[in-house]
Amino acid sequence: MFHKIRKFGLKTAGLVTAAAVLWGCTEVGGGSQGPRVNTSKPVVVGVLVPSGSGNQQQEALAGSLVAAAKLAVAEMGDVQIDLRVYPTAGNANQAAAAAQRAASEGAKILVGPLFAQAANAAGTAVASQGINVLSFSNNPDIAGGNVFILGDTFANTADRVVGYAARKGQRSVAALVRADAAGDVAAAAVQSAARNNGAEFVGVAKYELTSDSAIAAVSATKSLIERTGATALVLDADAAGALPVFAQMLPEKGVTSASTQFIGLTRWDQTAPAVRSSAGLQGSLFALNDTSATSSFNQRYAAANGTNPHLLAGKAYDAMRAVGTLLQSGSSDALTRKKLTRNAGFQGANGIFRLRPEGTNQRALAVATFQEGNVVVLDPAPRSFGGAGF
């Protein structure tokens, strides 16, 4: 979405989603609890965004991220925050330099950057100073030490939708995922979600980013289901790529959501009307953010900026909301790992969320389905942690 998208070889090209382009492979380690702050004076917060490369999409995204961060600060008027923006050009080396500059200018915490390698580099650059990084990445490989990820994760989504399906009696789960690093993480997330929710993970079928491979995966998936008796099939495909193909061809092979519950790991609600009206997707399950919270955020953002937010802008709002909420306590240890990972979490742009000790995040999600092409919420997003849906 932000870098060149590989073509899928079908009319529905561009299988890489907003989530997938954020992936990297390295891991950051170390990192202390966090610096002390003086909340009686403005606390410097460095916001690292992917501007400065000349890429128009990245520039627009960067602007929306900054606007969302500023909105969060404005809505918490009793908090003294000195928000400073640092461009990274979406580049790891520049992200490291930006992080070091922010630290030298007094930043007590960093918000961003976006791409995994840039976030990893930024975290490494300031780890020795005990500065925590709330990155916009969704790659769990970089989470840990002083780096947190705010992006939506397969693990969080899988746990919600597989857990819901398991409670409805679907206790034999298979997966159909891409044959790449992101697909491996998706499959691992489904396996973990099945185990955590009293279901059995019975196997996985994979497909390459080609039309021939996707077609072959349909037959492989049918064989997997017949061999294992799987009652649920979790797909990582999205509407911009292989989902329309699978939605058509799996039912043609006799695999339907009526007999084997289809479950999506991506935002199937964002599909084109023709796709979500397809017979193969009716009755499928997928996750949504808290729709009322998202609608409210979009309206407030539009009122403040005269335009709609980027799909990822809410992550910057969430980061600043967490920072502001903790600084409201007046405590000198407000930005330490212990406080960042408080169990109560925070109110974000798309509902409640919390940061986990291992550096990942947990978000409140609703479970929805398609009925005659319409998105219907079956189980609303929780409004607090500890109840149903977590």
PDB file of N, CA, C and O in Angstrom, residues 286-358:
ATOM      1  N   PHE A 286     -15.824 -12.442  10.722  1.00  0.00           N
ATOM      2  CA  PHE A 286     -14.625 -11.598  10.663  1.00  0.00           C
ATOM      3  C   PHE A 286     -14.714 -10.568  11.778  1.00  0.00           C
ATOM      4  O   PHE A 286     -15.765 -10.413  12.418  1.00  0.00           O
ATOM      5  N   ALA A 287     -13.625  -9.883  12.027  1.00  0.00           N
ATOM      6  CA  ALA A 287     -13.558  -8.943  13.142  1.00  0.00           C
ATOM      7  C   ALA A 287     -13.640  -7.500  12.658  1.00  0.00           C
ATOM      8  O   ALA A 287     -13.191  -7.162  11.562  1.00  0.00           O
ATOM      9  N   LEU A 288     -14.207  -6.654  13.516  1.00  0.00           N
ATOM     10  CA  LEU A 288     -14.291  -5.215  13.291  1.00  0.00           C
ATOM     11  C   LEU A 288     -13.800  -4.492  14.540  1.00  0.00           C
ATOM     12  O   LEU A 288     -13.834  -5.031  15.639  1.00  0.00           O
ATOM     13  N   ASN A 289     -13.379  -3.256  14.352  1.00  0.00           N
ATOM     14  CA  ASN A 289     -13.134  -2.404  15.510  1.00  0.00           C
ATOM     15  C   ASN A 289     -14.474  -2.023  16.134  1.00  0.00           C
ATOM     16  O   ASN A 289     -15.546  -2.303  15.589  1.00  0.00           O
ATOM     17  N   ASP A 290     -14.423  -1.396  17.284  1.00  0.00           N
ATOM     18  CA  ASP A 290     -15.614  -0.854  17.918  1.00  0.00           C
ATOM     19  C   ASP A 290     -16.201   0.201  16.981  1.00  0.00           C
ATOM     20  O   ASP A 290     -15.635   1.270  16.793  1.00  0.00           O
ATOM     21  N   THR A 291     -17.327  -0.114  16.349  1.00  0.00           N
ATOM     22  CA  THR A 291     -17.858   0.756  15.298  1.00  0.00           C
ATOM     23  C   THR A 291     -18.262   2.128  15.812  1.00  0.00           C
ATOM     24  O   THR A 291     -18.068   3.140  15.121  1.00  0.00           O
ATOM     25  N   SER A 292     -18.811   2.211  17.013  1.00  0.00           N
ATOM     26  CA  SER A 292     -19.217   3.513  17.536  1.00  0.00           C
ATOM     27  C   SER A 292     -18.005   4.380  17.854  1.00  0.00           C
ATOM     28  O   SER A 292     -18.006   5.591  17.595  1.00  0.00           O
ATOM     29  N   ALA A 293     -16.944   3.778  18.414  1.00  0.00           N
ATOM     30  CA  ALA A 293     -15.727   4.533  18.716  1.00  0.00           C
ATOM     31  C   ALA A 293     -15.066   5.022  17.433  1.00  0.00           C
ATOM     32  O   ALA A 293     -14.611   6.170  17.350  1.00  0.00           O
ATOM     33  N   THR A 294     -15.011   4.159  16.423  1.00  0.00           N
ATOM     34  CA  THR A 294     -14.407   4.542  15.149  1.00  0.00           C
ATOM     35  C   THR A 294     -15.175   5.677  14.497  1.00  0.00           C
ATOM     36  O   THR A 294     -14.581   6.644  13.988  1.00  0.00           O
ATOM     37  N   SER A 295     -16.492   5.591  14.497  1.00  0.00           N
ATOM     38  CA  SER A 295     -17.320   6.645  13.908  1.00  0.00           C
ATOM     39  C   SER A 295     -17.104   7.973  14.618  1.00  0.00           C
ATOM     40  O   SER A 295     -16.979   9.028  13.979  1.00  0.00           O
ATOM     41  N   SER A 296     -17.026   7.933  15.944  1.00  0.00           N
ATOM     42  CA  SER A 296     -16.807   9.152  16.715  1.00  0.00           C
ATOM     43  C   SER A 296     -15.446   9.769  16.397  1.00  0.00           C
ATOM     44  O   SER A 296     -15.328  10.991  16.201  1.00  0.00           O
ATOM     45  N   PHE A 297     -14.414   8.928  16.340  1.00  0.00           N
ATOM     46  CA  PHE A 297     -13.072   9.428  16.012  1.00  0.00           C
ATOM     47  C   PHE A 297     -13.050  10.049  14.628  1.00  0.00           C
ATOM     48  O   PHE A 297     -12.501  11.141  14.431  1.00  0.00           O
ATOM     49  N   ASN A 298     -13.646   9.376  13.651  1.00  0.00           N
ATOM     50  CA  ASN A 298     -13.654   9.901  12.282  1.00  0.00           C
ATOM     51  C   ASN A 298     -14.340  11.263  12.216  1.00  0.00           C
ATOM     52  O   ASN A 298     -13.890  12.176  11.508  1.00  0.00           O
ATOM     53  N   GLN A 299     -15.428  11.416  12.933  1.00  0.00           N
ATOM     54  CA  GLN A 299     -16.157  12.682  12.934  1.00  0.00           C
ATOM     55  C   GLN A 299     -15.339  13.793  13.584  1.00  0.00           C
ATOM     56  O   GLN A 299     -15.293  14.925  13.083  1.00  0.00           O
ATOM     57  N   ARG A 300     -14.699  13.491  14.710  1.00  0.00           N
ATOM     58  CA  ARG A 300     -13.893  14.500  15.406  1.00  0.00           C
ATOM     59  C   ARG A 300     -12.681  14.890  14.574  1.00  0.00           C
ATOM     60  O   ARG A 300     -12.305  16.071  14.518  1.00  0.00           O
ATOM     61  N   TYR A 301     -12.057  13.904  13.941  1.00  0.00           N
ATOM     62  CA  TYR A 301     -10.902  14.178  13.087  1.00  0.00           C
ATOM     63  C   TYR A 301     -11.313  15.064  11.915  1.00  0.00           C
ATOM     64  O   TYR A 301     -10.634  16.050  11.592  1.00  0.00           O
ATOM     65  N   ALA A 302     -12.425  14.724  11.257  1.00  0.00           N
ATOM     66  CA  ALA A 302     -12.897  15.499  10.101  1.00  0.00           C
ATOM     67  C   ALA A 302     -13.247  16.924  10.507  1.00  0.00           C
ATOM     68  O   ALA A 302     -12.960  17.884   9.776  1.00  0.00           O
ATOM     69  N   ALA A 303     -13.850  17.075  11.674  1.00  0.00           N
ATOM     70  CA  ALA A 303     -14.203  18.413  12.142  1.00  0.00           C
ATOM     71  C   ALA A 303     -12.966  19.259  12.398  1.00  0.00           C
ATOM     72  O   ALA A 303     -12.958  20.477  12.149  1.00  0.00           O
ATOM     73  N   ALA A 304     -11.903  18.625  12.882  1.00  0.00           N
ATOM     74  CA  ALA A 304     -10.679  19.357  13.203  1.00  0.00           C
ATOM     75  C   ALA A 304      -9.807  19.626  11.988  1.00  0.00           C
ATOM     76  O   ALA A 304      -9.071  20.618  11.954  1.00  0.00           O
ATOM     77  N   ASN A 305      -9.904  18.750  10.965  1.00  0.00           N
ATOM     78  CA  ASN A 305      -8.963  18.819   9.849  1.00  0.00           C
ATOM     79  C   ASN A 305      -9.605  19.034   8.485  1.00  0.00           C
ATOM     80  O   ASN A 305      -8.889  19.250   7.501  1.00  0.00           O
ATOM     81  N   GLY A 306     -10.916  18.935   8.413  1.00  0.00           N
ATOM     82  CA  GLY A 306     -11.590  19.153   7.145  1.00  0.00           C
ATOM     83  C   GLY A 306     -11.438  18.029   6.153  1.00  0.00           C
ATOM     84  O   GLY A 306     -11.747  18.186   4.971  1.00  0.00           O
ATOM     85  N   THR A 307     -10.977  16.888   6.598  1.00  0.00           N
ATOM     86  CA  THR A 307     -10.813  15.720   5.733  1.00  0.00           C
ATOM     87  C   THR A 307     -10.909  14.473   6.578  1.00  0.00           C
ATOM     88  O   THR A 307     -10.837  14.534   7.816  1.00  0.00           O
ATOM     89  N   ASN A 308     -11.075  13.328   5.940  1.00  0.00           N
ATOM     90  CA  ASN A 308     -11.169  12.075   6.674  1.00  0.00           C
ATOM     91  C   ASN A 308      -9.789  11.546   7.039  1.00  0.00           C
ATOM     92  O   ASN A 308      -8.816  11.774   6.311  1.00  0.00           O
ATOM     93  N   PRO A 309      -9.666  10.817   8.146  1.00  0.00           N
ATOM     94  CA  PRO A 309      -8.367  10.277   8.544  1.00  0.00           C
ATOM     95  C   PRO A 309      -7.946   9.106   7.674  1.00  0.00           C
ATOM     96  O   PRO A 309      -8.791   8.392   7.120  1.00  0.00           O
ATOM     97  N   HIS A 310      -6.642   8.910   7.550  1.00  0.00           N
ATOM     98  CA  HIS A 310      -6.123   7.697   6.928  1.00  0.00           C
ATOM     99  C   HIS A 310      -6.497   6.503   7.795  1.00  0.00           C
ATOM    100  O   HIS A 310      -6.699   6.625   9.013  1.00  0.00           O
ATOM    101  N   LEU A 311      -6.597   5.335   7.180  1.00  0.00           N
ATOM    102  CA  LEU A 311      -6.976   4.124   7.900  1.00  0.00           C
ATOM    103  C   LEU A 311      -6.070   3.855   9.096  1.00  0.00           C
ATOM    104  O   LEU A 311      -6.508   3.310  10.110  1.00  0.00           O
ATOM    105  N   LEU A 312      -4.802   4.265   9.017  1.00  0.00           N
ATOM    106  CA  LEU A 312      -3.847   4.000  10.094  1.00  0.00           C
ATOM    107  C   LEU A 312      -3.688   5.170  11.065  1.00  0.00           C
ATOM    108  O   LEU A 312      -2.945   5.066  12.035  1.00  0.00           O
ATOM    109  N   ALA A 313      -4.390   6.284  10.809  1.00  0.00           N
ATOM    110  CA  ALA A 313      -4.218   7.474  11.645  1.00  0.00           C
ATOM    111  C   ALA A 313      -4.572   7.206  13.102  1.00  0.00           C
ATOM    112  O   ALA A 313      -3.979   7.790  14.021  1.00  0.00           O
ATOM    113  N   GLY A 314      -5.528   6.319  13.319  1.00  0.00           N
ATOM    114  CA  GLY A 314      -5.936   6.014  14.679  1.00  0.00           C
ATOM    115  C   GLY A 314      -4.816   5.479  15.549  1.00  0.00           C
ATOM    116  O   GLY A 314      -4.853   5.624  16.780  1.00  0.00           O
ATOM    117  N   LYS A 315      -3.791   4.878  14.933  1.00  0.00           N
ATOM    118  CA  LYS A 315      -2.682   4.350  15.726  1.00  0.00           C
ATOM    119  C   LYS A 315      -1.890   5.480  16.384  1.00  0.00           C
ATOM    120  O   LYS A 315      -1.417   5.342  17.516  1.00  0.00           O
ATOM    121  N   ALA A 316      -1.738   6.610  15.674  1.00  0.00           N
ATOM    122  CA  ALA A 316      -1.051   7.763  16.255  1.00  0.00           C
ATOM    123  C   ALA A 316      -1.900   8.372  17.366  1.00  0.00           C
ATOM    124  O   ALA A 316      -1.377   8.796  18.408  1.00  0.00           O
ATOM    125  N   TYR A 317      -3.205   8.427  17.144  1.00  0.00           N
ATOM    126  CA  TYR A 317      -4.103   8.923  18.188  1.00  0.00           C
ATOM    127  C   TYR A 317      -3.980   8.047  19.431  1.00  0.00           C
ATOM    128  O   TYR A 317      -3.875   8.551  20.562  1.00  0.00           O
ATOM    129  N   ASP A 318      -3.984   6.737  19.232  1.00  0.00           N
ATOM    130  CA  ASP A 318      -3.903   5.805  20.356  1.00  0.00           C
ATOM    131  C   ASP A 318      -2.623   6.009  21.158  1.00  0.00           C
ATOM    132  O   ASP A 318      -2.639   6.009  22.394  1.00  0.00           O
ATOM    133  N   ALA A 319      -1.508   6.147  20.454  1.00  0.00           N
ATOM    134  CA  ALA A 319      -0.231   6.324  21.135  1.00  0.00           C
ATOM    135  C   ALA A 319      -0.239   7.581  21.994  1.00  0.00           C
ATOM    136  O   ALA A 319       0.167   7.558  23.165  1.00  0.00           O
ATOM    137  N   MET A 320      -0.724   8.687  21.429  1.00  0.00           N
ATOM    138  CA  MET A 320      -0.739   9.935  22.176  1.00  0.00           C
ATOM    139  C   MET A 320      -1.780   9.896  23.287  1.00  0.00           C
ATOM    140  O   MET A 320      -1.604  10.506  24.347  1.00  0.00           O
ATOM    141  N   ARG A 321      -2.856   9.173  23.063  1.00  0.00           N
ATOM    142  CA  ARG A 321      -3.869   9.035  24.110  1.00  0.00           C
ATOM    143  C   ARG A 321      -3.286   8.271  25.304  1.00  0.00           C
ATOM    144  O   ARG A 321      -3.535   8.624  26.466  1.00  0.00           O
ATOM    145  N   ALA A 322      -2.523   7.227  25.017  1.00  0.00           N
ATOM    146  CA  ALA A 322      -1.883   6.474  26.095  1.00  0.00           C
ATOM    147  C   ALA A 322      -0.893   7.357  26.846  1.00  0.00           C
ATOM    148  O   ALA A 322      -0.881   7.388  28.085  1.00  0.00           O
ATOM    149  N   VAL A 323      -0.064   8.082  26.108  1.00  0.00           N
ATOM    150  CA  VAL A 323       0.924   8.965  26.731  1.00  0.00           C
ATOM    151  C   VAL A 323       0.228  10.019  27.587  1.00  0.00           C
ATOM    152  O   VAL A 323       0.592  10.258  28.743  1.00  0.00           O
ATOM    153  N   GLY A 324      -0.787  10.670  27.012  1.00  0.00           N
ATOM    154  CA  GLY A 324      -1.486  11.719  27.741  1.00  0.00           C
ATOM    155  C   GLY A 324      -2.189  11.204  28.982  1.00  0.00           C
ATOM    156  O   GLY A 324      -2.161  11.849  30.043  1.00  0.00           O
ATOM    157  N   THR A 325      -2.823  10.060  28.864  1.00  0.00           N
ATOM    158  CA  THR A 325      -3.527   9.471  30.002  1.00  0.00           C
ATOM    159  C   THR A 325      -2.566   9.188  31.147  1.00  0.00           C
ATOM    160  O   THR A 325      -2.868   9.456  32.318  1.00  0.00           O
ATOM    161  N   LEU A 326      -1.398   8.655  30.827  1.00  0.00           N
ATOM    162  CA  LEU A 326      -0.422   8.339  31.865  1.00  0.00           C
ATOM    163  C   LEU A 326       0.181   9.596  32.478  1.00  0.00           C
ATOM    164  O   LEU A 326       0.418   9.661  33.688  1.00  0.00           O
ATOM    165  N   LEU A 327       0.406  10.612  31.653  1.00  0.00           N
ATOM    166  CA  LEU A 327       0.962  11.859  32.188  1.00  0.00           C
ATOM    167  C   LEU A 327      -0.031  12.576  33.094  1.00  0.00           C
ATOM    168  O   LEU A 327       0.373  13.337  33.990  1.00  0.00           O
ATOM    169  N   GLN A 328      -1.315  12.360  32.898  1.00  0.00           N
ATOM    170  CA  GLN A 328      -2.331  12.974  33.752  1.00  0.00           C
ATOM    171  C   GLN A 328      -2.183  12.556  35.212  1.00  0.00           C
ATOM    172  O   GLN A 328      -2.626  13.274  36.111  1.00  0.00           O
ATOM    173  N   SER A 329      -1.554  11.416  35.422  1.00  0.00           N
ATOM    174  CA  SER A 329      -1.374  10.935  36.794  1.00  0.00           C
ATOM    175  C   SER A 329      -0.426  11.819  37.589  1.00  0.00           C
ATOM    176  O   SER A 329      -0.451  11.812  38.822  1.00  0.00           O
ATOM    177  N   GLY A 330       0.419  12.571  36.885  1.00  0.00           N
ATOM    178  CA  GLY A 330       1.397  13.419  37.551  1.00  0.00           C
ATOM    179  C   GLY A 330       2.581  12.667  38.099  1.00  0.00           C
ATOM    180  O   GLY A 330       3.456  13.241  38.754  1.00  0.00           O
ATOM    181  N   SER A 331       2.650  11.373  37.833  1.00  0.00           N
ATOM    182  CA  SER A 331       3.723  10.540  38.374  1.00  0.00           C
ATOM    183  C   SER A 331       4.993  10.662  37.543  1.00  0.00           C
ATOM    184  O   SER A 331       4.942  10.742  36.313  1.00  0.00           O
ATOM    185  N   SER A 332       6.131  10.643  38.205  1.00  0.00           N
ATOM    186  CA  SER A 332       7.404  10.747  37.501  1.00  0.00           C
ATOM    187  C   SER A 332       7.741   9.483  36.722  1.00  0.00           C
ATOM    188  O   SER A 332       8.580   9.502  35.828  1.00  0.00           O
ATOM    189  N   ASP A 333       7.078   8.367  37.044  1.00  0.00           N
ATOM    190  CA  ASP A 333       7.324   7.116  36.323  1.00  0.00           C
ATOM    191  C   ASP A 333       6.201   6.812  35.326  1.00  0.00           C
ATOM    192  O   ASP A 333       5.986   5.665  34.938  1.00  0.00           O
ATOM    193  N   ALA A 334       5.491   7.851  34.889  1.00  0.00           N
ATOM    194  CA  ALA A 334       4.314   7.680  34.033  1.00  0.00           C
ATOM    195  C   ALA A 334       4.614   6.961  32.729  1.00  0.00           C
ATOM    196  O   ALA A 334       3.747   6.260  32.187  1.00  0.00           O
ATOM    197  N   LEU A 335       5.818   7.116  32.191  1.00  0.00           N
ATOM    198  CA  LEU A 335       6.137   6.558  30.877  1.00  0.00           C
ATOM    199  C   LEU A 335       7.037   5.328  30.947  1.00  0.00           C
ATOM    200  O   LEU A 335       7.704   4.968  29.980  1.00  0.00           O
ATOM    201  N   THR A 336       7.024   4.667  32.077  1.00  0.00           N
ATOM    202  CA  THR A 336       7.786   3.433  32.225  1.00  0.00           C
ATOM    203  C   THR A 336       6.999   2.255  31.648  1.00  0.00           C
ATOM    204  O   THR A 336       5.785   2.339  31.421  1.00  0.00           O
ATOM    205  N   ARG A 337       7.692   1.162  31.425  1.00  0.00           N
ATOM    206  CA  ARG A 337       7.056  -0.044  30.898  1.00  0.00           C
ATOM    207  C   ARG A 337       5.905  -0.499  31.801  1.00  0.00           C
ATOM    208  O   ARG A 337       4.843  -0.910  31.315  1.00  0.00           O
ATOM    209  N   LYS A 338       6.098  -0.422  33.101  1.00  0.00           N
ATOM    210  CA  LYS A 338       5.064  -0.868  34.025  1.00  0.00           C
ATOM    211  C   LYS A 338       3.777  -0.088  33.823  1.00  0.00           C
ATOM    212  O   LYS A 338       2.675  -0.660  33.809  1.00  0.00           O
ATOM    213  N   LYS A 339       3.888   1.225  33.664  1.00  0.00           N
ATOM    214  CA  LYS A 339       2.698   2.052  33.498  1.00  0.00           C
ATOM    215  C   LYS A 339       2.109   1.904  32.096  1.00  0.00           C
ATOM    216  O   LYS A 339       0.874   1.903  31.929  1.00  0.00           O
ATOM    217  N   LEU A 340       2.943   1.789  31.089  1.00  0.00           N
ATOM    218  CA  LEU A 340       2.459   1.617  29.720  1.00  0.00           C
ATOM    219  C   LEU A 340       1.637   0.335  29.562  1.00  0.00           C
ATOM    220  O   LEU A 340       0.717   0.280  28.753  1.00  0.00           O
ATOM    221  N   THR A 341       1.985  -0.679  30.338  1.00  0.00           N
ATOM    222  CA  THR A 341       1.311  -1.976  30.219  1.00  0.00           C
ATOM    223  C   THR A 341       0.247  -2.177  31.296  1.00  0.00           C
ATOM    224  O   THR A 341      -0.076  -3.311  31.656  1.00  0.00           O
ATOM    225  N   ARG A 342      -0.306  -1.095  31.784  1.00  0.00           N
ATOM    226  CA  ARG A 342      -1.337  -1.223  32.823  1.00  0.00           C
ATOM    227  C   ARG A 342      -2.510  -2.058  32.311  1.00  0.00           C
ATOM    228  O   ARG A 342      -2.913  -1.973  31.142  1.00  0.00           O
ATOM    229  N   ASN A 343      -3.068  -2.845  33.179  1.00  0.00           N
ATOM    230  CA  ASN A 343      -4.089  -3.816  32.777  1.00  0.00           C
ATOM    231  C   ASN A 343      -5.371  -3.154  32.283  1.00  0.00           C
ATOM    232  O   ASN A 343      -6.084  -3.707  31.443  1.00  0.00           O
ATOM    233  N   ALA A 344      -5.673  -1.962  32.781  1.00  0.00           N
ATOM    234  CA  ALA A 344      -6.909  -1.282  32.399  1.00  0.00           C
ATOM    235  C   ALA A 344      -6.876  -0.785  30.969  1.00  0.00           C
ATOM    236  O   ALA A 344      -7.928  -0.538  30.369  1.00  0.00           O
ATOM    237  N   GLY A 345      -5.688  -0.625  30.391  1.00  0.00           N
ATOM    238  CA  GLY A 345      -5.569  -0.166  29.025  1.00  0.00           C
ATOM    239  C   GLY A 345      -5.951   1.291  28.850  1.00  0.00           C
ATOM    240  O   GLY A 345      -5.945   2.088  29.801  1.00  0.00           O
ATOM    241  N   PHE A 346      -6.346   1.639  27.614  1.00  0.00           N
ATOM    242  CA  PHE A 346      -6.621   3.030  27.250  1.00  0.00           C
ATOM    243  C   PHE A 346      -7.801   3.094  26.283  1.00  0.00           C
ATOM    244  O   PHE A 346      -8.097   2.117  25.588  1.00  0.00           O
ATOM    245  N   GLN A 347      -8.422   4.250  26.230  1.00  0.00           N
ATOM    246  CA  GLN A 347      -9.490   4.478  25.262  1.00  0.00           C
ATOM    247  C   GLN A 347      -8.871   5.016  23.983  1.00  0.00           C
ATOM    248  O   GLN A 347      -8.291   6.092  23.975  1.00  0.00           O
ATOM    249  N   GLY A 348      -8.992   4.266  22.884  1.00  0.00           N
ATOM    250  CA  GLY A 348      -8.362   4.655  21.632  1.00  0.00           C
ATOM    251  C   GLY A 348      -9.347   5.098  20.578  1.00  0.00           C
ATOM    252  O   GLY A 348     -10.559   5.169  20.812  1.00  0.00           O
ATOM    253  N   ALA A 349      -8.828   5.370  19.400  1.00  0.00           N
ATOM    254  CA  ALA A 349      -9.654   5.831  18.290  1.00  0.00           C
ATOM    255  C   ALA A 349     -10.682   4.801  17.875  1.00  0.00           C
ATOM    256  O   ALA A 349     -11.780   5.150  17.434  1.00  0.00           O
ATOM    257  N   ASN A 350     -10.340   3.518  18.010  1.00  0.00           N
ATOM    258  CA  ASN A 350     -11.215   2.445  17.545  1.00  0.00           C
ATOM    259  C   ASN A 350     -11.698   1.549  18.672  1.00  0.00           C
ATOM    260  O   ASN A 350     -12.075   0.401  18.449  1.00  0.00           O
ATOM    261  N   GLY A 351     -11.692   2.083  19.882  1.00  0.00           N
ATOM    262  CA  GLY A 351     -12.114   1.303  21.028  1.00  0.00           C
ATOM    263  C   GLY A 351     -10.981   1.136  22.030  1.00  0.00           C
ATOM    264  O   GLY A 351      -9.897   1.699  21.876  1.00  0.00           O
ATOM    265  N   ILE A 352     -11.224   0.350  23.053  1.00  0.00           N
ATOM    266  CA  ILE A 352     -10.204   0.177  24.084  1.00  0.00           C
ATOM    267  C   ILE A 352      -9.069  -0.711  23.582  1.00  0.00           C
ATOM    268  O   ILE A 352      -9.261  -1.580  22.732  1.00  0.00           O
ATOM    269  N   PHE A 353      -7.895  -0.464  24.120  1.00  0.00           N
ATOM    270  CA  PHE A 353      -6.723  -1.278  23.791  1.00  0.00           C
ATOM    271  C   PHE A 353      -5.775  -1.238  24.972  1.00  0.00           C
ATOM    272  O   PHE A 353      -5.861  -0.378  25.843  1.00  0.00           O
ATOM    273  N   ARG A 354      -4.865  -2.200  24.983  1.00  0.00           N
ATOM    274  CA  ARG A 354      -3.818  -2.172  25.983  1.00  0.00           C
ATOM    275  C   ARG A 354      -2.534  -2.736  25.406  1.00  0.00           C
ATOM    276  O   ARG A 354      -2.552  -3.546  24.465  1.00  0.00           O
ATOM    277  N   LEU A 355      -1.428  -2.293  25.958  1.00  0.00           N
ATOM    278  CA  LEU A 355      -0.106  -2.763  25.555  1.00  0.00           C
ATOM    279  C   LEU A 355       0.290  -3.920  26.460  1.00  0.00           C
ATOM    280  O   LEU A 355       0.080  -3.871  27.674  1.00  0.00           O
ATOM    281  N   ARG A 356       0.847  -4.949  25.868  1.00  0.00           N
ATOM    282  CA  ARG A 356       1.200  -6.155  26.610  1.00  0.00           C
ATOM    283  C   ARG A 356       2.680  -6.134  26.997  1.00  0.00           C
ATOM    284  O   ARG A 356       3.503  -5.509  26.329  1.00  0.00           O
ATOM    285  N   PRO A 357       3.045  -6.823  28.071  1.00  0.00           N
ATOM    286  CA  PRO A 357       4.438  -6.816  28.523  1.00  0.00           C
ATOM    287  C   PRO A 357       5.436  -7.285  27.477  1.00  0.00           C
ATOM    288  O   PRO A 357       6.596  -6.849  27.481  1.00  0.00           O
ATOM    289  N   GLU A 358       5.011  -8.169  26.564  1.00  0.00           N
ATOM    290  CA  GLU A 358       5.926  -8.644  25.519  1.00  0.00           C
ATOM    291  C   GLU A 358       6.035  -7.673  24.355  1.00  0.00           C
ATOM    292  O   GLU A 358       6.754  -7.932  23.387  1.00  0.00           O
TER     293      GLU A 358
END
